[in-house]
CSV table of C-alpha atoms in Angstrom, one decimal:
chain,number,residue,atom,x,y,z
A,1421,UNK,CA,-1.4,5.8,-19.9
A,1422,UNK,CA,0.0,6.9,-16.7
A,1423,UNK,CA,1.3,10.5,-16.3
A,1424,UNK,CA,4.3,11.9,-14.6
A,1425,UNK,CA,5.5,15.3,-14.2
A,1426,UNK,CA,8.2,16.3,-16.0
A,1427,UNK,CA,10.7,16.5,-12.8
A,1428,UNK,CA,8.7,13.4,-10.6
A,1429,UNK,CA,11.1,13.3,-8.1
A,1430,UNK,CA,11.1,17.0,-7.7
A,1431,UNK,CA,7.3,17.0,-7.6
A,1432,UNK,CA,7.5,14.7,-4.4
A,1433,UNK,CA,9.4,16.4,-2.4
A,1434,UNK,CA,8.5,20.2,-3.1
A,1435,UNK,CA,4.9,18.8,-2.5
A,1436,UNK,CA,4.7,16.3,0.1
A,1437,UNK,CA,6.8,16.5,3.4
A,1438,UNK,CA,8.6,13.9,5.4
A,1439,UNK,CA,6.6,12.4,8.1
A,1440,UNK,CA,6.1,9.7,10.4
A,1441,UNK,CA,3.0,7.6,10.3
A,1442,UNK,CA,1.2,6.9,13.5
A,1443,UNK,CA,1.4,2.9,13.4
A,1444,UNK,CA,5.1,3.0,12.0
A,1445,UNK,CA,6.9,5.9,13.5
A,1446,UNK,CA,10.0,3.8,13.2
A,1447,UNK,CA,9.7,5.4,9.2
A,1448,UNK,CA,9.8,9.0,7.9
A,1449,UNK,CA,8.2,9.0,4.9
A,1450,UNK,CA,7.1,11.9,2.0
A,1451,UNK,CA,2.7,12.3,2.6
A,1452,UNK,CA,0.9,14.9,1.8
A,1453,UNK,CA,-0.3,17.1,5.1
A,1454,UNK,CA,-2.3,19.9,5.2
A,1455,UNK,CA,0.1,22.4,5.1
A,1456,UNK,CA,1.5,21.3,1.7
A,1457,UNK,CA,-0.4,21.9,-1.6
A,1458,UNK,CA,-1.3,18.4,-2.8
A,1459,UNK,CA,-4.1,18.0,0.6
A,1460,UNK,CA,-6.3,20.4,-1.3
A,1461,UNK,CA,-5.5,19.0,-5.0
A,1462,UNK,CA,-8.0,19.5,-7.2
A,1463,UNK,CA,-8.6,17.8,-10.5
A,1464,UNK,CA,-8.2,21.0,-12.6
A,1465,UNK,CA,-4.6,21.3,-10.4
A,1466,UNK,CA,-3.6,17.5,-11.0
A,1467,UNK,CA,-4.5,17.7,-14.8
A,1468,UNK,CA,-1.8,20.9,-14.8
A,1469,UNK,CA,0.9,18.8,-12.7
A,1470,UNK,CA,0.0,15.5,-15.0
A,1471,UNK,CA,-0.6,13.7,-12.1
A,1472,UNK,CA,-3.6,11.0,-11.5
A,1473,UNK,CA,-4.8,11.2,-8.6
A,1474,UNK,CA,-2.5,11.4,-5.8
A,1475,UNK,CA,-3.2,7.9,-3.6
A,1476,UNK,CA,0.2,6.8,-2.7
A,1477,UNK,CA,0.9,11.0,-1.1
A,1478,UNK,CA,-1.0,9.3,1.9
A,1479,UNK,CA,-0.5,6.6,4.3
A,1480,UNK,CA,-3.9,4.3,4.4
A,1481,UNK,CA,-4.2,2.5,7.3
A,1482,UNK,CA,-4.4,-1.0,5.5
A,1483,UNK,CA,-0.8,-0.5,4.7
A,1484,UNK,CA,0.3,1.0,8.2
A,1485,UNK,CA,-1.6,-2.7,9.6
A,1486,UNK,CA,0.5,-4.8,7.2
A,1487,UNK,CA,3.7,-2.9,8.0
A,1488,UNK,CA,3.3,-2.6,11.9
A,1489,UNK,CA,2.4,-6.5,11.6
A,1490,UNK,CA,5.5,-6.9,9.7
A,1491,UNK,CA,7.9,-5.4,12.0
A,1492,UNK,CA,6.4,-7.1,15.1
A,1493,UNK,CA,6.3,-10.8,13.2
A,1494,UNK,CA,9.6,-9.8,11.0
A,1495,UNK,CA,9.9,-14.0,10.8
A,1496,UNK,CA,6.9,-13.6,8.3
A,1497,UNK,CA,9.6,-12.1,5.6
A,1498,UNK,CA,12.9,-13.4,6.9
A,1499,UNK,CA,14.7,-14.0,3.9
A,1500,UNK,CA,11.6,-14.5,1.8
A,1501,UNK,CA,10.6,-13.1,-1.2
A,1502,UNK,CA,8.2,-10.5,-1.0
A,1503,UNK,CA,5.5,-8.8,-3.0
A,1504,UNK,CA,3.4,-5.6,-2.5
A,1505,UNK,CA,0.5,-5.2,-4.3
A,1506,UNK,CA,-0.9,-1.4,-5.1
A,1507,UNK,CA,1.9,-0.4,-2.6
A,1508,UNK,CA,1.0,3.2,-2.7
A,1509,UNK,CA,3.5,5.2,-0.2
A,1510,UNK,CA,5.3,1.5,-0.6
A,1511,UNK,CA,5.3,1.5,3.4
A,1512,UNK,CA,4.2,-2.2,3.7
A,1513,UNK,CA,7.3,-2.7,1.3
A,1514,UNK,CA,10.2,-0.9,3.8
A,1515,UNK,CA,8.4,-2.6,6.2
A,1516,UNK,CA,9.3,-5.8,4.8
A,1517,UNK,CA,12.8,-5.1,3.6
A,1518,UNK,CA,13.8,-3.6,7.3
A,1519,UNK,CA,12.6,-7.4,8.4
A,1520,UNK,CA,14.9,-8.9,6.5
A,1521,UNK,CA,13.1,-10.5,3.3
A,1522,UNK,CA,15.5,-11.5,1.0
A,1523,UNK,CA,13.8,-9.8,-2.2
A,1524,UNK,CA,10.8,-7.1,-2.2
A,1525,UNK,CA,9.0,-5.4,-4.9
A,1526,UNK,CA,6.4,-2.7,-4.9
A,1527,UNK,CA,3.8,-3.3,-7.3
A,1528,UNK,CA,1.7,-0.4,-8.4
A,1529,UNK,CA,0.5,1.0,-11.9
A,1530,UNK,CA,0.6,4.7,-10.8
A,1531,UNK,CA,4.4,5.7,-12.3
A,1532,UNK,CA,4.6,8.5,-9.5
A,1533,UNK,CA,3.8,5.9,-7.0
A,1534,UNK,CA,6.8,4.4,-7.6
A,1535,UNK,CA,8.7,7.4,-7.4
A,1536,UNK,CA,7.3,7.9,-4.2
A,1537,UNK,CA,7.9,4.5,-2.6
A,1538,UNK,CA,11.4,4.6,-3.8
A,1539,UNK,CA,12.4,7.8,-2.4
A,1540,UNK,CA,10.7,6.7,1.3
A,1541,UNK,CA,12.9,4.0,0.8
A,1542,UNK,CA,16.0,6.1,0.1
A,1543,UNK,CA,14.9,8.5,3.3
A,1544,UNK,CA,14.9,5.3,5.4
A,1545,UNK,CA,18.1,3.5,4.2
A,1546,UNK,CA,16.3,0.7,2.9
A,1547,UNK,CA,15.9,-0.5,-1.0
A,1548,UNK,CA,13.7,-2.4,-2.8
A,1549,UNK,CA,12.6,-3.5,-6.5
A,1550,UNK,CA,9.6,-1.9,-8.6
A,1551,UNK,CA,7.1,-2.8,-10.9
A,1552,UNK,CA,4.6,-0.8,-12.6
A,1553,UNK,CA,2.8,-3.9,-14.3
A,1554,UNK,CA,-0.8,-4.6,-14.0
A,1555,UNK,CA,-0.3,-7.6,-12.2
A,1556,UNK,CA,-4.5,-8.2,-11.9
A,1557,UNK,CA,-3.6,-9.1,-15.6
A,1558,UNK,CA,-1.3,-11.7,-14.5
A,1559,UNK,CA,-2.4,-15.6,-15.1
A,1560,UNK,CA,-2.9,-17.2,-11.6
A,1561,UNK,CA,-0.3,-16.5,-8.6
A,1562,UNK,CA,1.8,-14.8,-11.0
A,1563,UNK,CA,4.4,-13.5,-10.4
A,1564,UNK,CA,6.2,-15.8,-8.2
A,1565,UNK,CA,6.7,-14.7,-4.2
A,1566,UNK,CA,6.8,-16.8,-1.3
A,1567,UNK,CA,4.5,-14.2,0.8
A,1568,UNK,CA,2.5,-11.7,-1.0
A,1569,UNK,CA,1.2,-8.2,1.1
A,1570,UNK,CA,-1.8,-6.1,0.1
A,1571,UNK,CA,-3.6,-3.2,2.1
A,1572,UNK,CA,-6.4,-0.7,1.5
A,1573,UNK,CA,-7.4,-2.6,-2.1
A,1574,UNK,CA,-11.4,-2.9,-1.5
A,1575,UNK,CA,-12.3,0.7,-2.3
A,1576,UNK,CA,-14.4,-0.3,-5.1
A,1577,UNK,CA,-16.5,-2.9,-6.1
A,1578,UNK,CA,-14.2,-4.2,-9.8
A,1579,UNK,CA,-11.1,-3.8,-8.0
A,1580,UNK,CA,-12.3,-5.7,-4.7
A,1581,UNK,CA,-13.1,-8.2,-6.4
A,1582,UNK,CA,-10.2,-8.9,-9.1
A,1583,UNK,CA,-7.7,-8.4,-6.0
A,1584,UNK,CA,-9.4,-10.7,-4.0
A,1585,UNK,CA,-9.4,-13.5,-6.5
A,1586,UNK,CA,-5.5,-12.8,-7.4
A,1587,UNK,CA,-4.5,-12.6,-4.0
A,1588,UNK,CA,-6.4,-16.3,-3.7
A,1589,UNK,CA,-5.1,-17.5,-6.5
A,1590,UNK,CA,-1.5,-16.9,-4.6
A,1591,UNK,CA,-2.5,-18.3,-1.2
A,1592,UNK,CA,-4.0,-21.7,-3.7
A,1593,UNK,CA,-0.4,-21.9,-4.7
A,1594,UNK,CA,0.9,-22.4,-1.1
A,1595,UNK,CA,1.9,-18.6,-0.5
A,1596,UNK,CA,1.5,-16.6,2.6
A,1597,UNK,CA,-1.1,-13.7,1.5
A,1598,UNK,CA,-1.6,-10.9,4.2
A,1599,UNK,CA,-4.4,-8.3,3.4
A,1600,UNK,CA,-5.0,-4.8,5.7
A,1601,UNK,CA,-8.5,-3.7,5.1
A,1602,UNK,CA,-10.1,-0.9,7.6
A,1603,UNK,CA,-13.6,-2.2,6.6
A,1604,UNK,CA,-13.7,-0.7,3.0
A,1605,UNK,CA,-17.4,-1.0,1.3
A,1606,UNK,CA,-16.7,-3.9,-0.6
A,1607,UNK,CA,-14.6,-6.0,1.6
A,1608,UNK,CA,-15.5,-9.8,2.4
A,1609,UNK,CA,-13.8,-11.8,5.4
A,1610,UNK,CA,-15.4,-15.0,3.6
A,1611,UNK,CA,-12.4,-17.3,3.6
A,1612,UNK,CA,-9.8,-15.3,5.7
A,1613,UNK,CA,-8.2,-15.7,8.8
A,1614,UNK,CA,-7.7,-12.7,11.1
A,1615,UNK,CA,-4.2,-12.2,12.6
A,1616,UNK,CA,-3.9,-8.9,14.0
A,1617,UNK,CA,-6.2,-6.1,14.8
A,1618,UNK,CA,-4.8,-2.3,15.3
A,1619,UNK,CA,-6.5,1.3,16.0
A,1620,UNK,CA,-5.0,3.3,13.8
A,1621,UNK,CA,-5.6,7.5,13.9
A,1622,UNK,CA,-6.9,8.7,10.7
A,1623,UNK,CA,-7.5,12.2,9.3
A,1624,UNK,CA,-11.6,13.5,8.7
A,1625,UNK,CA,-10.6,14.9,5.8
A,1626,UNK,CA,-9.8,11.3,4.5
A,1627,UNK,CA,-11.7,9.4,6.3
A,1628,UNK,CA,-15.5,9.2,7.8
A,1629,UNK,CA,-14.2,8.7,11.7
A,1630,UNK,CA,-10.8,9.6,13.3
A,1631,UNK,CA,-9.8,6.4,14.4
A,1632,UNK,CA,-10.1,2.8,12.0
A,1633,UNK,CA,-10.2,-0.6,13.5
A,1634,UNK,CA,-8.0,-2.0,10.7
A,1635,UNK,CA,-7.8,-6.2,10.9
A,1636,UNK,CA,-4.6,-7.8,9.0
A,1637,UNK,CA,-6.3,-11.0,7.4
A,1638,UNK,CA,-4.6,-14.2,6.2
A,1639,UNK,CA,-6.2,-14.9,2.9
A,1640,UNK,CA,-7.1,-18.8,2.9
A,1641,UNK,CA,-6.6,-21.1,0.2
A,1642,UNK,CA,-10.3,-22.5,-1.6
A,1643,UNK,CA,-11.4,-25.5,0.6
A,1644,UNK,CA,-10.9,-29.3,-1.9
């Protein structure tokens, strides 16, 4: 069951602080930093807030790629409907409703994520719908979207693979399907098409380098 502290919105913002990620400085959004006590979270201090682990306090730099692409291409969205998949910080999401789609929802089964992505919404005068189903447990391209956005989702070898075959199962059904991936372990390029490619700074204490080379892919449909 997911947890939330008993004030989630006040949890956010007296532990995160608004900044402005390096790819999309056009947003201010609430990330953990290191002067703010959720950088150094440790299990025993997440099991006293109720909190699972604290993914959407930072922005990955699969989700900066799909936003930056988003706001330079914003004909991708125009008055589309849009879903975001594990939308964390839900960045790719304001991204998407500042192009214009005509309907955007952040998907992501962490309840404080939510809170999170609709507050950077709120600091960015933008809005957007949320849903904290599982939608890996969806039947095939379900639910229905005309493009469908994912980023950072190959961190391990289950969820690479369940994402991968959802987000095909969309792009099978005629959708647009962009994934940002930073070269994660378990990602595959078999059967996508790359259509940007950004440096994006990242910090050591996240990452293994200071700088990822993160692609934004088109996911293909299965050749007849």
């Amino acid at each position: 069951m997911a947890r939330l502290p008993a004030d989630p919105e006040g949890f956010v913002r007296a532990n995160l602080a608004l900044e402005r990620p390096a790819m999309v400085p056009e947003f201010r959004l609430w990330l953990a930093t290191e002067y703010v006590p959720i950088w150094q979270a440790t299990e025993a201090w997440m099991e006293q807030q109720n909190i699972d682990p604290p993914f959407w306090a930072f922005c990955w730099p699969g989700g900066q790629a799909i936003a930056r692409y988003l706001l330079d291409n914003p004909d991708t969205v125009r008055g589309k409907r849009v879903i975001d998949f594990a939308a964390g910080s839900g960045v790719s999401s304001m991204a998407a409703s500042h192009s214009g789609a005509a309907a955007v929802t952040a998907n992501d089964i962490d309840l404080l994520s939510l809170v999170a992505a609709r507050l950077n919404a709120e600091a960015n005068g933008l809005e957007f719908e949320v849903s904290s189903d599982d939608w890996l447990a969806n039947p095939d391209h379900a639910p229905a979207a005309d493009v469908v956005i994912a980023g950072d989702v190959c961190y391990e070898r289950e969820m690479s693979v369940r994402a991968l075959a959802w987000l095909r199962s969309h792009a099978n059904a005629g959708r647009l399907v962009l994934l940002g991936d930073p070269g994660r372990n378990y990602f595959s390029a078999q059967g996508l098409e790359e259509l940007a490619r950004y440096e994006i700074p990242t910090s050591l204490q996240l990452e293994n380098r200071g700088m990822r080379e993160t692609v934004v892919w088109k996911v293909l449909p299965l050749a007849d």
